[in-house]
Coordinates of C-alpha atoms and ligand atoms in Angstrom, one line a residue:
M30 CA -6.3 20.7 17.5
K31 CA -6.1 21.5 13.9
L32 CA -5.3 18.2 11.4
N33 CA -5.7 18.2 7.9
I34 CA -5.8 14.6 5.8
I35 CA -4.0 15.6 2.3
F36 CA -4.6 13.2 -0.3
P37 CA -2.4 14.3 -2.8
K38 CA -2.8 14.1 -6.9
R39 CA -0.6 14.0 -9.7
E40 CA -1.0 16.5 -12.9
N41 CA -1.5 15.3 -16.1
D42 CA -2.9 11.5 -14.6
W43 CA -5.8 11.5 -16.0
F44 CA -6.8 7.5 -16.0
N45 CA -6.3 7.9 -12.2
N46 CA -7.8 11.4 -11.4
A47 CA -11.0 10.2 -13.1
V48 CA -10.8 7.2 -10.8
G49 CA -10.1 10.0 -8.4
K50 CA -13.7 11.4 -8.9
L51 CA -14.9 8.1 -8.8
A52 CA -15.0 6.6 -5.6
M53 CA -14.7 8.7 -2.2
P54 CA -11.3 7.7 -1.1
V55 CA -10.6 4.9 1.6
A56 CA -7.2 6.5 3.1
P57 CA -8.2 9.8 4.4
T58 CA -11.3 9.0 5.7
Y59 CA -9.9 5.6 7.2
L60 CA -7.5 8.0 8.9
A61 CA -9.8 10.5 10.0
A62 CA -12.2 7.6 11.6
L63 CA -8.9 7.0 13.8
T64 CA -8.4 10.1 14.9
P65 CA -10.4 11.5 18.3
H66 CA -12.9 12.7 18.3
D67 CA -11.4 16.1 20.1
V68 CA -9.6 16.9 17.4
E69 CA -10.6 19.2 14.0
I70 CA -10.0 17.4 10.8
R71 CA -9.9 18.5 7.6
I72 CA -9.9 16.4 4.0
T73 CA -8.1 17.9 1.2
D74 CA -8.6 14.9 -1.0
M75 CA -6.6 17.0 -4.4
M76 CA -7.6 13.8 -6.2
A77 CA -11.5 15.1 -6.1
G78 CA -10.5 18.6 -7.2
D79 CA -9.5 20.3 -3.5
I80 CA -6.8 23.1 -3.6
V81 CA -4.3 22.9 -0.3
D82 CA -4.8 25.3 1.5
Y83 CA -1.4 27.0 3.6
E84 CA -2.5 30.0 4.8
E85 CA -5.6 28.0 7.5
E86 CA -4.5 27.5 10.3
V87 CA -3.5 24.1 11.3
D88 CA -1.2 22.4 13.7
L89 CA -0.2 19.3 11.8
V90 CA -0.9 17.7 8.4
A91 CA -0.9 14.0 7.5
I92 CA -0.4 12.9 4.2
T93 CA -0.8 9.8 2.2
V94 CA 2.3 9.5 -0.4
R95 CA 1.7 6.8 -3.2
T96 CA 4.8 6.6 -5.4
P97 CA 3.2 7.9 -9.1
V98 CA 2.2 11.4 -6.4
V99 CA 5.7 10.8 -4.6
V100 CA 6.8 14.3 -6.4
Q101 CA 3.9 16.3 -5.5
A102 CA 3.3 14.8 -1.5
Y103 CA 6.7 16.6 -1.0
R104 CA 6.4 19.9 -2.8
V105 CA 3.2 19.7 -0.1
A106 CA 5.4 18.8 2.7
D107 CA 8.0 20.8 2.2
E108 CA 5.6 24.0 1.9
F109 CA 4.0 23.5 4.8
R110 CA 7.1 22.8 6.8
S111 CA 8.5 26.3 5.5
R112 CA 5.9 27.3 7.3
D113 CA 6.3 25.8 10.8
V114 CA 3.9 23.2 10.3
S115 CA 4.5 19.7 11.8
V116 CA 3.9 17.0 8.6
I117 CA 3.5 13.3 9.0
L118 CA 3.9 11.2 5.9
G119 CA 2.6 7.7 5.6
G120 CA 1.4 5.6 2.9
P121 CA 2.6 3.0 0.9
H122 CA 6.1 4.8 -0.9
A123 CA 7.2 6.3 2.3
T124 CA 6.9 2.6 4.1
V125 CA 9.1 1.5 1.4
L126 CA 11.4 4.4 1.7
P127 CA 11.1 6.0 5.2
L128 CA 14.8 7.5 5.3
E129 CA 13.8 9.3 1.7
A130 CA 10.7 10.7 3.3
K131 CA 11.9 11.5 6.3
N132 CA 13.4 14.4 4.7
H133 CA 9.8 15.7 3.9
A134 CA 8.6 15.0 7.0
D135 CA 8.9 15.5 10.8
A136 CA 7.4 11.7 11.8
I137 CA 7.4 8.6 9.2
V138 CA 4.1 6.5 9.4
V139 CA 5.6 3.3 8.3
G140 CA 3.3 -0.2 7.5
E141 CA -0.6 0.1 9.1
A142 CA -1.4 3.2 10.7
E143 CA -4.4 1.3 13.7
N144 CA -2.0 0.9 16.0
I145 CA 0.2 3.4 16.3
W146 CA -1.7 6.7 15.1
N147 CA -2.8 7.6 18.4
I148 CA -0.5 7.4 20.2
L149 CA 1.2 9.7 17.2
L150 CA -1.0 12.3 18.3
K151 CA -0.6 12.1 21.9
D152 CA 3.5 12.3 21.4
F153 CA 3.0 15.4 19.1
Q154 CA 0.4 16.9 21.7
T155 CA 3.1 16.8 24.2
N156 CA 5.9 17.7 22.4
N157 CA 7.3 14.0 22.2
L158 CA 6.9 13.1 18.5
K159 CA 9.8 10.6 17.4
D160 CA 11.0 9.8 14.0
F161 CA 9.3 6.6 13.1
Y162 CA 6.0 5.3 14.2
I163 CA 6.0 1.2 12.7
G164 CA 3.1 -0.4 12.1
G165 CA 3.9 -4.1 11.2
P166 CA 7.0 -6.5 10.9
F167 CA 8.6 -4.0 9.2
S168 CA 12.4 -3.7 10.0
S169 CA 13.9 -0.8 11.9
E170 CA 17.2 -1.9 11.6
S171 CA 18.6 1.0 9.3
L172 CA 16.2 4.1 10.9
P173 CA 18.2 6.7 12.8
G174 CA 16.4 8.6 15.2
E175 CA 13.5 7.7 17.6
I176 CA 11.2 4.7 16.8
Y177 CA 8.2 3.3 17.6
H178 CA 6.9 -0.1 16.7
I179 CA 4.3 -2.2 17.3
K180 CA 5.0 -5.7 15.4
E181 CA 2.0 -7.1 14.9
R182 CA -0.5 -6.4 12.1
P183 CA -3.6 -5.0 13.1
D184 CA -6.8 -6.6 13.6
L185 CA -9.5 -5.9 11.7
H186 CA -12.0 -6.3 14.6
G187 CA -13.8 -3.6 15.6
I188 CA -12.3 -1.1 13.5
P189 CA -14.0 2.5 13.2
R190 CA -16.7 3.6 10.4
L191 CA -15.2 5.4 7.8
R192 CA -15.7 9.8 7.8
R193 CA -17.2 9.7 5.0
D194 CA -19.1 13.5 6.3
L195 CA -16.0 15.1 5.9
L196 CA -16.0 14.8 2.4
P197 CA -18.9 16.4 -0.3
R198 CA -20.9 13.4 -1.2
R199 CA -22.1 14.6 -4.3
R200 CA -18.5 15.0 -5.7
Y201 CA -18.0 10.8 -5.7
L202 CA -20.1 9.2 -8.1
M203 CA -19.9 6.0 -5.5
D204 CA -18.7 4.9 -1.9
S205 CA -16.1 3.0 -1.3
I206 CA -15.6 0.5 2.0
F207 CA -12.8 -2.6 2.5
T208 CA -13.5 -6.0 3.8
S209 CA -10.0 -8.1 4.2
R210 CA -6.3 -6.9 3.8
G211 CA -3.7 -8.6 2.8
C212 CA -2.7 -10.4 -0.7
S213 CA -1.6 -14.1 -0.9
Y214 CA -0.8 -13.8 -4.8
K215 CA 2.7 -13.3 -5.7
C216 CA 2.3 -11.0 -9.2
T217 CA 6.3 -9.8 -9.5
F218 CA 5.8 -6.0 -9.8
C219 CA 3.7 -5.7 -6.9
G220 CA 4.6 -4.7 -3.9
N221 CA 0.9 -4.9 -1.7
P222 CA 2.4 -8.8 -0.3
K223 CA 4.6 -7.6 1.1
L224 CA 3.4 -4.4 2.5
F225 CA -0.1 -6.1 4.5
G226 CA 0.7 -9.5 4.3
S227 CA 0.3 -12.3 2.5
T228 CA -2.1 -14.3 4.9
L229 CA -6.0 -12.6 4.9
R230 CA -7.5 -10.5 7.4
H231 CA -11.0 -10.1 7.5
R232 CA -13.7 -7.5 9.0
P233 CA -16.2 -9.1 11.2
I234 CA -19.8 -9.7 8.1
D235 CA -21.9 -7.9 10.5
E236 CA -20.0 -5.1 10.6
V237 CA -19.5 -4.8 7.3
V238 CA -22.9 -5.5 6.6
G239 CA -23.9 -3.0 9.1
E240 CA -21.2 -0.3 7.6
I241 CA -22.8 -1.0 3.7
E242 CA -26.5 -0.6 4.8
T243 CA -25.1 3.3 5.9
L244 CA -24.3 3.9 2.2
P245 CA -26.5 5.7 0.6
A246 CA -25.5 4.9 -3.1
N247 CA -23.2 2.6 -5.0
Y248 CA -20.4 1.2 -4.0
L249 CA -16.3 0.1 -4.9
N250 CA -15.2 -2.5 -2.9
I251 CA -11.2 -1.9 -2.8
N252 CA -9.9 -5.3 -1.8
D253 CA -7.2 -6.0 -3.1
N254 CA -9.1 -9.5 -3.8
I255 CA -12.9 -9.7 -3.9
F256 CA -12.9 -13.7 -3.9
G257 CA -9.9 -14.6 -1.5
N258 CA -7.5 -17.4 -1.8
L259 CA -8.5 -21.5 -2.4
N260 CA -7.8 -21.8 0.9
D261 CA -9.5 -18.8 2.3
H262 CA -12.7 -17.7 0.5
Q263 CA -15.8 -19.1 2.7
Y264 CA -15.5 -15.6 4.8
Y265 CA -16.3 -14.0 1.3
F266 CA -18.8 -16.7 0.2
D267 CA -21.0 -16.1 3.6
L268 CA -20.3 -12.0 2.9
Y269 CA -21.9 -12.0 -0.2
G270 CA -25.0 -14.7 1.2
E271 CA -25.3 -11.7 3.5
L272 CA -25.4 -8.2 0.8
A273 CA -27.3 -10.4 -1.0
K274 CA -30.2 -10.5 1.4
L275 CA -29.9 -6.6 1.9
T276 CA -33.5 -4.9 1.0
K277 CA -31.6 -2.2 -0.4
K278 CA -29.8 -3.4 -3.3
R279 CA -26.6 -1.7 -4.3
F280 CA -24.3 -1.8 -7.0
W281 CA -20.6 -2.9 -6.6
F282 CA -17.1 -3.0 -7.9
G283 CA -13.9 -4.7 -7.0
E284 CA -10.6 -6.4 -8.0
G285 CA -10.7 -10.3 -8.0
A286 CA -8.6 -13.2 -9.9
L287 CA -9.7 -15.9 -12.4
A288 CA -8.5 -18.4 -9.9
V289 CA -11.6 -18.3 -7.9
L290 CA -13.1 -20.9 -10.6
G291 CA -10.9 -22.8 -9.7
F292 CA -12.5 -23.1 -6.2
D293 CA -14.4 -25.7 -4.4
N294 CA -16.9 -23.9 -4.7
G295 CA -15.6 -20.7 -7.3
K296 CA -18.8 -20.5 -9.7
A297 CA -21.1 -20.2 -6.2
L298 CA -19.0 -18.0 -4.9
V299 CA -19.5 -16.1 -7.8
K300 CA -23.1 -16.2 -8.6
R301 CA -23.6 -15.1 -4.9
A302 CA -21.2 -11.8 -5.2
A303 CA -22.9 -11.5 -8.8
D304 CA -26.3 -11.7 -7.0
S305 CA -25.0 -9.2 -3.9
G306 CA -24.8 -6.8 -6.3
L307 CA -21.5 -6.8 -8.2
F308 CA -21.7 -5.6 -11.3
R309 CA -17.7 -4.9 -12.5
L310 CA -14.7 -6.9 -11.4
V311 CA -11.1 -5.7 -12.3
V312 CA -9.1 -8.5 -13.2
G313 CA -5.1 -7.9 -13.6
I314 CA -5.0 -10.2 -16.4
E315 CA -1.2 -9.0 -17.1
S316 CA -0.2 -10.4 -20.8
V317 CA -1.8 -12.9 -23.3
H318 CA 1.8 -14.2 -24.0
G319 CA 2.8 -17.5 -21.6
Q320 CA 6.2 -16.1 -20.6
S321 CA 5.7 -12.8 -19.8
I322 CA 2.5 -14.2 -17.4
T323 CA 5.3 -15.7 -15.7
Q324 CA 7.5 -12.7 -15.1
A325 CA 4.7 -11.4 -13.7
G326 CA 3.8 -14.0 -11.4
A327 CA 0.5 -14.1 -12.7
R328 CA 0.0 -17.6 -13.3
E329 CA -1.9 -18.7 -10.1
K330 CA -4.1 -15.4 -9.9
L331 CA -5.5 -16.4 -13.7
G332 CA -6.2 -19.9 -12.0
L333 CA -2.8 -21.8 -14.5
N334 CA -2.4 -25.2 -12.3
H335 CA 1.3 -25.7 -11.5
G336 CA 3.4 -26.6 -14.7
E337 CA 0.4 -25.8 -17.2
H338 CA 1.3 -24.0 -19.8
F339 CA -0.3 -20.3 -20.8
N340 CA -3.7 -21.2 -22.8
A341 CA -5.4 -18.2 -23.6
D342 CA -8.5 -20.5 -24.6
K343 CA -8.8 -21.5 -20.5
I344 CA -8.5 -17.6 -20.0
Q345 CA -10.9 -16.9 -22.5
N346 CA -13.4 -19.1 -20.8
S347 CA -13.1 -18.3 -17.3
I348 CA -13.8 -14.7 -18.3
K349 CA -16.9 -16.1 -20.4
T350 CA -17.8 -17.8 -17.4
I351 CA -18.1 -14.8 -15.2
Q352 CA -19.5 -12.2 -17.4
D353 CA -22.3 -15.1 -17.9
F354 CA -23.4 -14.0 -14.6
G355 CA -23.8 -10.4 -15.8
I356 CA -20.1 -9.1 -14.4
E357 CA -18.3 -6.9 -16.5
I358 CA -15.0 -7.9 -16.9
F359 CA -12.1 -4.6 -16.6
G360 CA -8.8 -6.1 -17.8
F361 CA -5.4 -4.8 -17.3
F362 CA -2.7 -5.7 -19.5
M363 CA 0.7 -4.5 -19.4
I364 CA 3.4 -4.3 -22.2
G365 CA 7.2 -4.2 -21.6
F366 CA 7.9 -8.2 -20.1
D367 CA 10.8 -9.2 -21.4
A368 CA 9.4 -11.8 -24.3
D369 CA 6.8 -8.9 -25.2
S370 CA 7.9 -7.5 -28.6
P371 CA 5.4 -5.4 -31.4
D372 CA 3.5 -8.7 -31.9
T373 CA 2.1 -8.5 -28.7
L374 CA -0.1 -6.1 -30.0
R375 CA -2.3 -7.8 -32.1
K376 CA -2.3 -10.2 -29.7
I377 CA -3.7 -8.3 -26.9
I378 CA -6.0 -7.0 -29.8
D379 CA -7.7 -9.9 -30.6
F380 CA -7.8 -10.7 -26.8
C381 CA -9.9 -8.2 -26.2
H382 CA -11.7 -7.7 -29.4
K383 CA -12.9 -11.9 -29.3
T384 CA -13.5 -11.2 -24.9
K385 CA -15.3 -8.3 -24.6
I386 CA -13.8 -7.2 -21.7
I387 CA -13.5 -3.2 -21.3
P388 CA -9.5 -2.9 -21.6
M389 CA -6.5 -0.9 -19.6
I390 CA -3.2 -1.2 -21.3
T391 CA -0.5 -0.2 -19.4
I392 CA 3.7 -0.3 -19.5
L393 CA 5.1 -2.3 -16.9
S394 CA 6.2 -0.8 -14.4
P395 CA 7.0 -2.1 -11.1
T396 CA 6.8 -0.4 -7.6
P397 CA 10.0 0.1 -5.7
D398 CA 9.3 -2.2 -3.0
S399 CA 8.2 -5.2 -5.6
P400 CA 10.2 -8.6 -6.7
L401 CA 10.2 -7.3 -10.2
Y402 CA 12.3 -3.5 -9.4
E403 CA 15.1 -6.0 -6.5
K404 CA 15.1 -7.9 -9.7
F405 CA 15.8 -4.8 -12.3
K406 CA 18.2 -2.8 -9.8
S407 CA 20.4 -5.9 -9.4
E408 CA 20.7 -6.4 -12.9
G409 CA 21.4 -3.0 -13.5
R410 CA 18.4 -2.2 -16.0
L411 CA 16.7 0.6 -14.4
L412 CA 17.3 3.7 -16.2
S413 CA 18.8 6.6 -14.6
D414 CA 18.3 9.9 -13.8
L415 CA 14.8 8.9 -13.4
S416 CA 12.1 11.1 -10.8
W417 CA 9.6 9.3 -9.2
N418 CA 7.2 11.1 -11.4
Q419 CA 8.3 8.8 -14.2
Y420 CA 7.1 5.8 -12.5
V421 CA 3.3 5.2 -14.0
S422 CA 2.5 4.4 -17.4
P423 CA 3.4 5.3 -20.3
E424 CA 7.1 6.1 -18.7
L425 CA 9.0 3.1 -19.8
I426 CA 11.2 3.4 -15.9
F427 CA 13.9 0.5 -17.2
K428 CA 16.1 -1.2 -20.4
H429 CA 13.9 -3.6 -22.2
P430 CA 16.1 -6.5 -24.6
S431 CA 14.4 -5.4 -27.9
M432 CA 12.0 -2.2 -27.1
T433 CA 12.8 1.2 -26.7
G434 CA 10.1 3.3 -24.3
K435 CA 9.1 5.0 -27.7
E436 CA 8.2 1.8 -29.5
M437 CA 6.2 0.8 -26.2
Q438 CA 4.3 3.8 -25.9
R439 CA 3.6 3.9 -30.0
I440 CA 2.6 0.2 -29.8
R441 CA 0.2 1.0 -26.5
D442 CA -1.5 3.9 -28.2
E443 CA -2.5 1.3 -31.5
I444 CA -3.8 -0.8 -29.0
L445 CA -6.3 2.0 -27.5
N446 CA -6.9 3.3 -30.7
D447 CA -8.2 0.5 -32.0
L448 CA -9.9 -1.4 -28.8
Y449 CA -11.6 2.4 -28.2
R450 CA -13.0 2.8 -31.6
L451 CA -17.2 3.5 -31.2
I452 CA -17.9 0.5 -32.4
P453 CA -15.9 -1.8 -30.2
I454 CA -17.1 0.0 -27.6
A455 CA -20.8 0.0 -28.7
K456 CA -20.3 -4.0 -28.8
R457 CA -18.8 -4.3 -24.8
V458 CA -21.4 -2.1 -23.7
I459 CA -24.6 -4.2 -25.9
S460 CA -22.4 -7.7 -25.1
T461 CA -22.5 -6.6 -21.1
I462 CA -26.6 -5.1 -20.9
S463 CA -27.4 -8.4 -22.9
K464 CA -26.4 -10.6 -19.6
R465 CA -27.6 -8.0 -16.8
P466 CA -30.5 -5.6 -18.3
H467 CA -30.4 -2.6 -15.6
P468 CA -29.8 1.4 -16.2
I469 CA -26.8 1.2 -13.9
V470 CA -24.9 -0.9 -15.8
F471 CA -25.7 0.2 -19.2
F472 CA -24.5 4.0 -17.9
S473 CA -21.2 2.9 -16.1
S474 CA -20.2 0.3 -18.6
L475 CA -21.0 3.1 -21.7
F476 CA -19.6 6.2 -19.6
T477 CA -16.6 4.3 -18.8
Q478 CA -15.5 3.4 -21.8
L479 CA -16.0 7.0 -23.3
G480 CA -14.4 8.3 -20.2
I481 CA -11.5 6.1 -21.8
R482 CA -11.9 7.2 -25.7
Q483 CA -11.5 10.3 -24.3
G484 CA -8.7 10.4 -21.7
V485 CA -6.2 8.0 -24.3
K486 CA -7.2 11.1 -27.1
K487 CA -6.1 13.8 -24.6
E488 CA -3.3 11.8 -23.5
Q489 CA -2.1 11.1 -26.9
T490 CA -2.6 14.5 -27.8
V491 CA 0.0 16.3 -25.0
Ligands
LIG502 S1 -1.3 -7.3 -8.6 FE1 -1.4 -9.8 -7.8 S2 -0.1 -9.3 -5.1 FE2 -1.0 -7.1 -6.0 S3 -2.5 -7.4 -5.2 FE3 -3.2 -7.8 -7.2 S4 -3.3 -9.9 -7.1 FE4 -1.7 -9.3 -5.1

C-alpha cells in the first residue's frame, strides 16, 4: 500500500512559511512513524516547498488540517478524491469541525492519532473504512455514520521516533522534537488545552534523551510549554539536567511561560534549560495592557498572582532574569482586545525597546475551538462571509468596539516598522550575544530578525 502524508501550506503567509523551512515538521513525520513498515510512505511537506504530485500512484492520502491552511487542504483533498484516491483528514481543524471536514474526506481522525491510526489503516485495507476515528475524550454525539472511538488519551511511553529519514535533512535549519503534550494555562484565544488536555503527559526522559542523541543538529522543542506548570515541572528539571550532560551539546529553542520564575525551583529550572542548550524562548506576552491581558486569559502564564494588578515592571524583570541566563526572548503580542486603542501602539513599542525582546505582533484571531471564539460568536461579533483563509493575522475576523481592521493593520505595521529598523535590530543582537557569546546564537538572532524585517516589508507591499 502507498500512503502520501501531506502537510499543507497557505499562500502569502510569510511568517508561517518561514517557520516551515526552519524546522522539520512533527505532524507528518510522527504519523509516518506510527504507520506499519510494510506501507510505502511519501511525505509532501508543502511548507518546505514540496509540490503535490497528483499523477503519482497512491492508495491513500492523509492531510493534517490546521485552520490557517484549511482552504488549501480541502482543495488538495478534493482533487485527490476526484481522481478516486481516498483521503483522510486529521489535525486541529478537523477535530473541531469534523462534519465540515467530512465533506472533503473519506474518513476523519478526531483528536490524537496514536491509538486509532493502525485500526484505520487496517479498515482501509479490508474495505471497512469508517467515517470517523476518534482518539480522546471528544463527543461523537452529532457525528453521523460509523465511528470508532477510543476515549482515553494516548500514553506517551514507548512511542516511535519521528521518521526524519523521509524528508531531505538539508532543507531544514533544525530538527524538531516533542517531550510532552497538554497545556494547563487558559488563554482564551487558544484551543490547545481542549485538543490535547489540560493535564500534562510526558515522554520518559531516557526515551527523549536517546532520541535527541540521534539528532545531527540543533532542534526546536514543539511542546506548548517547555517548563510545565506550578504543580508539574519536576520532569523538565530532570530532563534538562540529563540533556546538560550530553557530550555533543545542541542548541534548542521552544515556547515557555514567564510563570516559571514563580515555581519552587523556577530559576534553577531556567538555568538547567540554558545549560542544556536553550538559547531562545518564545513567550506569549500578548499585551502590555492589564485589561487586555485579562481578556486574553494570560495572567497566570505571565506569573501575575491571583488578584494582582497588571504590573509591567514585574514582567520586564522576569524577562531580564531569563535573558541573564543567556536566553533570547521572542515575544508575541496581539492587538485587538476590547481595551486596545491606538495608544496600545506606543506602549508595545516602548516595552519592546526597553526589554530588547525580539517582537512579533499579530492581530487577535481566536481559533474556532477557543473560549473567545465561542464568546464572539454568541455575542454576534464574528464578521460574516469570512473564509477560513482570513483566520490568520493581519486580518480582523470580529467586530472591535472602537477600531476597524484597517486601523489595526496600520497600528501593527507602524509597530513592526519601528521595531524592525536596523538600529533596534543591532541593539537586540548585541544584547543577546553579550550574554551568550556564541556564533550560532549571533547568526540565529541576526538572520531571524533580518528575515522578519524582510517579511514585514514584503507583506506591506502586497
Ligand atoms: S497559548 Fe496559552 S493555552 Fe495555548 S498552548 Fe500556549 S500557553 Fe497554552
